[in-house]
Structure formats: C-alpha cells, structure tokens
C-alpha cells in the first residue's frame, strides 16, 4: 500500500527501530494502525482526492469549451496551469508514485522537476494581467523567474537533487511574490479583472509559505500544514 510498512506484531513487549534516509528534507510522521483502520482512512482520503481531480478536470473541460468559442490563448495557458497544479498536488500526496512508478521509487528523487511545473503560472498570469503592456519591468522579472524554473530540470537530471530541490523552492517563493505584486499593481491601475486574481494569489501565497515552512521542518506536521497547498 504505497509507502506503508507492513509487519506483524508479536505478543509481548518488543522494541522496533526504523532507520530512514533522504537527500532532501525528511518528514516522517509515524502512525501505528491496523490494516482495517488504515484501509478505511485511506479510502476516505482517496474519495476526497478523487473529488479534487474530478473538479480540476471539469475546470479543464470548461476552459477547453471557452477556448473553442473565443480562441484566446489565455484559456490554453490556464488549462496547462491547472493540469500542472493537479499533477503537483497529486505528487505531494503520494499519488504519482502509487499510480505511475510504484516499482521504481528512484523516480521520487526527481521531485524538484515535478515542483518546477509551477512555471506554468508565469505565462498565464502575464497574459491574464496584460503585464507586457502595463508593467514592463515586472514582466522582465517574471520571465527571469521562468528561466529560474527551467534551470531546475538540468540541475535535477544532472544528479544534483538537493541543489535543485532548494533552488525550486527559492524560485517558487519569488514567483508567488512577483505574481501577488503584479496583481495588486494591476488592480490599483483599475484593471478590475485583477481583483479576484489578487485575492486568489494572496490566499495561495499564504498556503505555499505554510507548505514551504512545513517541508523545511520549521512547522510541525499536522492536518493543516500537510495540506495547506491543496487547501489554498
């Protein structure tokens, strides 16, 4: 059942030792459950993740329909952003490993490359907020951040996983801050469409910061900290 360790407990008093090693930040919340209890909780979680994925694909389907009607590239960029975010969330919850490479856990060391899929937020926001015309200096900064995301892939595939992992988080924080600033400036300049974009990105920024602090070990493990990104 994925990352779960199955073993038989013998009668009496015993001491068990678990040794864990990871090249990145290691979060190891441990629970001891019976198979029936674990299966029930896992099934419930699978239902909620299925609802999330189903909603994401409804959003994608609706935007494909809008693109067919209006032929505007904003919809295509938004579709790519939603798909990338869905893959990212599923990976953080362990589903990419369970569904795509359960027999090859070595692929999990390329987590930085999966996190770098966040780069699709940049072209979507640039197009939606019309940053090219309204905020030329910020436009250049955002494309520099885009290059920063792209650098993650060669660093990660060259075997420098820890460096790539740390780099993608730094670039991710810079991307969130720049998108928040861009949306606020656009709204101040009376671009009304930026109002909801600003609110959405501020909420996402809070969720991401909590997630980053959780992954870096600053915040402890809990239902909220472990799911802050998906909640946001």
Short mmCIF file of N, CA and C in Angstrom, two decimals, residues 165-230:
data_model
loop_
_atom_site.label_atom_id
_atom_site.label_comp_id
_atom_site.label_asym_id
_atom_site.label_seq_id
_atom_site.Cartn_x
_atom_site.Cartn_y
_atom_site.Cartn_z
N UNK A 165 16.32 20.93 -5.49
CA UNK A 165 15.20 20.99 -4.55
C UNK A 165 15.17 22.34 -3.83
N UNK A 166 16.32 22.79 -3.35
CA UNK A 166 16.40 24.07 -2.66
C UNK A 166 16.16 25.22 -3.62
N UNK A 167 16.68 25.09 -4.83
CA UNK A 167 16.54 26.15 -5.83
C UNK A 167 15.08 26.35 -6.25
N UNK A 168 14.36 25.25 -6.45
CA UNK A 168 12.98 25.37 -6.91
C UNK A 168 12.10 26.02 -5.85
N UNK A 169 12.41 25.81 -4.58
CA UNK A 169 11.63 26.46 -3.53
C UNK A 169 11.92 27.96 -3.49
N UNK A 170 13.17 28.35 -3.68
CA UNK A 170 13.51 29.78 -3.71
C UNK A 170 12.84 30.46 -4.90
N UNK A 171 12.90 29.83 -6.06
CA UNK A 171 12.27 30.39 -7.26
C UNK A 171 10.76 30.43 -7.08
N UNK A 172 10.21 29.41 -6.45
CA UNK A 172 8.76 29.37 -6.21
C UNK A 172 8.29 30.51 -5.34
N UNK A 173 9.04 30.80 -4.27
CA UNK A 173 8.67 31.93 -3.40
C UNK A 173 8.76 33.24 -4.18
N UNK A 174 9.82 33.40 -4.99
CA UNK A 174 9.97 34.62 -5.80
C UNK A 174 8.81 34.75 -6.78
N UNK A 175 8.39 33.63 -7.36
CA UNK A 175 7.28 33.65 -8.32
C UNK A 175 5.98 34.08 -7.65
N UNK A 176 5.70 33.52 -6.48
CA UNK A 176 4.47 33.88 -5.75
C UNK A 176 4.45 35.35 -5.40
N UNK A 177 5.56 35.86 -4.90
CA UNK A 177 5.62 37.27 -4.51
C UNK A 177 5.46 38.18 -5.72
N UNK A 178 6.11 37.83 -6.84
CA UNK A 178 6.01 38.67 -8.03
C UNK A 178 4.60 38.67 -8.61
N UNK A 179 3.92 37.52 -8.55
CA UNK A 179 2.56 37.44 -9.06
C UNK A 179 1.59 38.22 -8.18
N UNK A 180 1.83 38.18 -6.87
CA UNK A 180 0.99 38.98 -5.96
C UNK A 180 1.18 40.47 -6.23
N UNK A 181 2.43 40.89 -6.37
CA UNK A 181 2.72 42.31 -6.65
C UNK A 181 2.11 42.73 -7.98
N UNK A 182 2.26 41.89 -9.00
CA UNK A 182 1.71 42.21 -10.32
C UNK A 182 0.20 42.36 -10.28
N UNK A 183 -0.47 41.47 -9.55
CA UNK A 183 -1.93 41.55 -9.49
C UNK A 183 -2.40 42.77 -8.71
N UNK A 184 -1.68 43.12 -7.64
CA UNK A 184 -2.05 44.30 -6.85
C UNK A 184 -1.85 45.58 -7.66
N UNK A 185 -0.72 45.65 -8.37
CA UNK A 185 -0.46 46.84 -9.21
C UNK A 185 -1.51 46.96 -10.30
N UNK A 186 -1.87 45.83 -10.90
CA UNK A 186 -2.88 45.85 -11.96
C UNK A 186 -4.22 46.33 -11.41
N UNK A 187 -4.56 45.91 -10.20
CA UNK A 187 -5.82 46.33 -9.60
C UNK A 187 -5.79 47.81 -9.24
N UNK A 188 -4.67 48.28 -8.71
CA UNK A 188 -4.53 49.71 -8.39
C UNK A 188 -4.67 50.55 -9.65
N UNK A 189 -4.20 50.00 -10.76
CA UNK A 189 -4.31 50.70 -12.05
C UNK A 189 -5.68 50.50 -12.70
N UNK A 190 -6.64 50.03 -11.87
CA UNK A 190 -8.04 49.90 -12.28
C UNK A 190 -8.27 48.85 -13.36
N UNK A 191 -7.48 47.81 -13.29
CA UNK A 191 -7.76 46.64 -14.12
C UNK A 191 -8.60 45.70 -13.27
N UNK A 192 -9.92 45.81 -13.39
CA UNK A 192 -10.84 45.15 -12.47
C UNK A 192 -10.70 43.64 -12.41
N UNK A 193 -10.29 43.05 -13.53
CA UNK A 193 -10.14 41.58 -13.54
C UNK A 193 -9.07 41.10 -12.57
N UNK A 194 -8.19 42.03 -12.16
CA UNK A 194 -7.10 41.65 -11.26
C UNK A 194 -7.56 41.52 -9.82
N UNK A 195 -8.78 41.99 -9.50
CA UNK A 195 -9.24 41.94 -8.12
C UNK A 195 -9.30 40.50 -7.59
N UNK A 196 -10.00 39.65 -8.32
CA UNK A 196 -10.14 38.26 -7.86
C UNK A 196 -8.82 37.51 -8.00
N UNK A 197 -8.04 37.89 -9.01
CA UNK A 197 -6.72 37.27 -9.19
C UNK A 197 -5.84 37.57 -7.99
N UNK A 198 -5.91 38.81 -7.49
CA UNK A 198 -5.11 39.22 -6.33
C UNK A 198 -5.50 38.42 -5.09
N UNK A 199 -6.80 38.32 -4.86
CA UNK A 199 -7.28 37.57 -3.69
C UNK A 199 -6.84 36.12 -3.77
N UNK A 200 -7.00 35.53 -4.97
CA UNK A 200 -6.64 34.12 -5.15
C UNK A 200 -5.16 33.89 -4.89
N UNK A 201 -4.30 34.77 -5.41
CA UNK A 201 -2.87 34.57 -5.25
C UNK A 201 -2.39 34.87 -3.84
N UNK A 202 -3.04 35.80 -3.16
CA UNK A 202 -2.68 36.06 -1.76
C UNK A 202 -3.00 34.84 -0.89
N UNK A 203 -4.17 34.23 -1.15
CA UNK A 203 -4.53 33.01 -0.41
C UNK A 203 -3.54 31.89 -0.73
N UNK A 204 -3.22 31.75 -2.02
CA UNK A 204 -2.29 30.70 -2.43
C UNK A 204 -0.91 30.96 -1.84
N UNK A 205 -0.50 32.23 -1.77
CA UNK A 205 0.81 32.56 -1.23
C UNK A 205 0.91 32.14 0.24
N UNK A 206 -0.14 32.42 1.01
CA UNK A 206 -0.16 32.01 2.42
C UNK A 206 -0.05 30.48 2.52
N UNK A 207 -0.84 29.78 1.68
CA UNK A 207 -0.79 28.32 1.69
C UNK A 207 0.58 27.78 1.31
N UNK A 208 1.22 28.42 0.32
CA UNK A 208 2.54 27.97 -0.12
C UNK A 208 3.61 28.23 0.95
N UNK A 209 3.53 29.40 1.59
CA UNK A 209 4.51 29.71 2.62
C UNK A 209 4.41 28.72 3.78
N UNK A 210 3.18 28.37 4.15
CA UNK A 210 2.99 27.37 5.20
C UNK A 210 3.56 26.02 4.74
N UNK A 211 3.30 25.69 3.47
CA UNK A 211 3.80 24.43 2.91
C UNK A 211 5.33 24.42 2.89
N UNK A 212 5.95 25.53 2.46
CA UNK A 212 7.41 25.61 2.41
C UNK A 212 8.02 25.45 3.81
N UNK A 213 7.45 26.17 4.79
CA UNK A 213 7.95 26.09 6.16
C UNK A 213 7.77 24.68 6.72
N UNK A 214 6.68 24.03 6.31
CA UNK A 214 6.44 22.65 6.73
C UNK A 214 7.48 21.70 6.12
N UNK A 215 7.74 21.87 4.82
CA UNK A 215 8.70 20.99 4.13
C UNK A 215 10.12 21.22 4.63
N UNK A 216 10.42 22.47 5.04
CA UNK A 216 11.76 22.78 5.55
C UNK A 216 11.93 22.39 7.01
N UNK A 217 10.85 21.91 7.63
CA UNK A 217 10.94 21.45 9.01
C UNK A 217 10.73 22.53 10.05
N UNK A 218 10.38 23.75 9.61
CA UNK A 218 10.14 24.85 10.55
C UNK A 218 8.82 24.65 11.29
N UNK A 219 7.79 24.26 10.54
CA UNK A 219 6.48 23.97 11.13
C UNK A 219 6.31 22.46 11.28
N UNK A 220 5.68 22.06 12.34
CA UNK A 220 5.48 20.65 12.59
C UNK A 220 4.42 20.03 11.69
N UNK A 221 4.34 18.72 11.77
CA UNK A 221 3.37 18.00 10.93
C UNK A 221 1.98 18.08 11.55
N UNK A 222 1.00 18.37 10.69
CA UNK A 222 -0.39 18.40 11.13
C UNK A 222 -1.29 18.36 9.91
N UNK A 223 -2.58 18.17 10.13
CA UNK A 223 -3.51 18.07 9.00
C UNK A 223 -3.50 19.34 8.16
N UNK A 224 -3.41 20.50 8.81
CA UNK A 224 -3.43 21.77 8.08
C UNK A 224 -2.11 22.05 7.38
N UNK A 225 -0.99 21.89 8.09
CA UNK A 225 0.30 22.18 7.48
C UNK A 225 0.61 21.21 6.34
N UNK A 226 0.20 19.95 6.50
CA UNK A 226 0.47 18.95 5.46
C UNK A 226 -0.38 19.16 4.22
N UNK A 227 -1.51 19.83 4.37
CA UNK A 227 -2.44 20.01 3.23
C UNK A 227 -2.66 21.48 2.88
N UNK A 228 -1.80 22.37 3.37
CA UNK A 228 -2.02 23.81 3.18
C UNK A 228 -2.02 24.22 1.70
N UNK A 229 -1.14 23.58 0.91
CA UNK A 229 -1.08 23.93 -0.51
C UNK A 229 -2.37 23.55 -1.22
N UNK A 230 -2.86 22.37 -0.96
CA UNK A 230 -4.09 21.92 -1.62
C UNK A 230 -5.29 22.72 -1.11
#
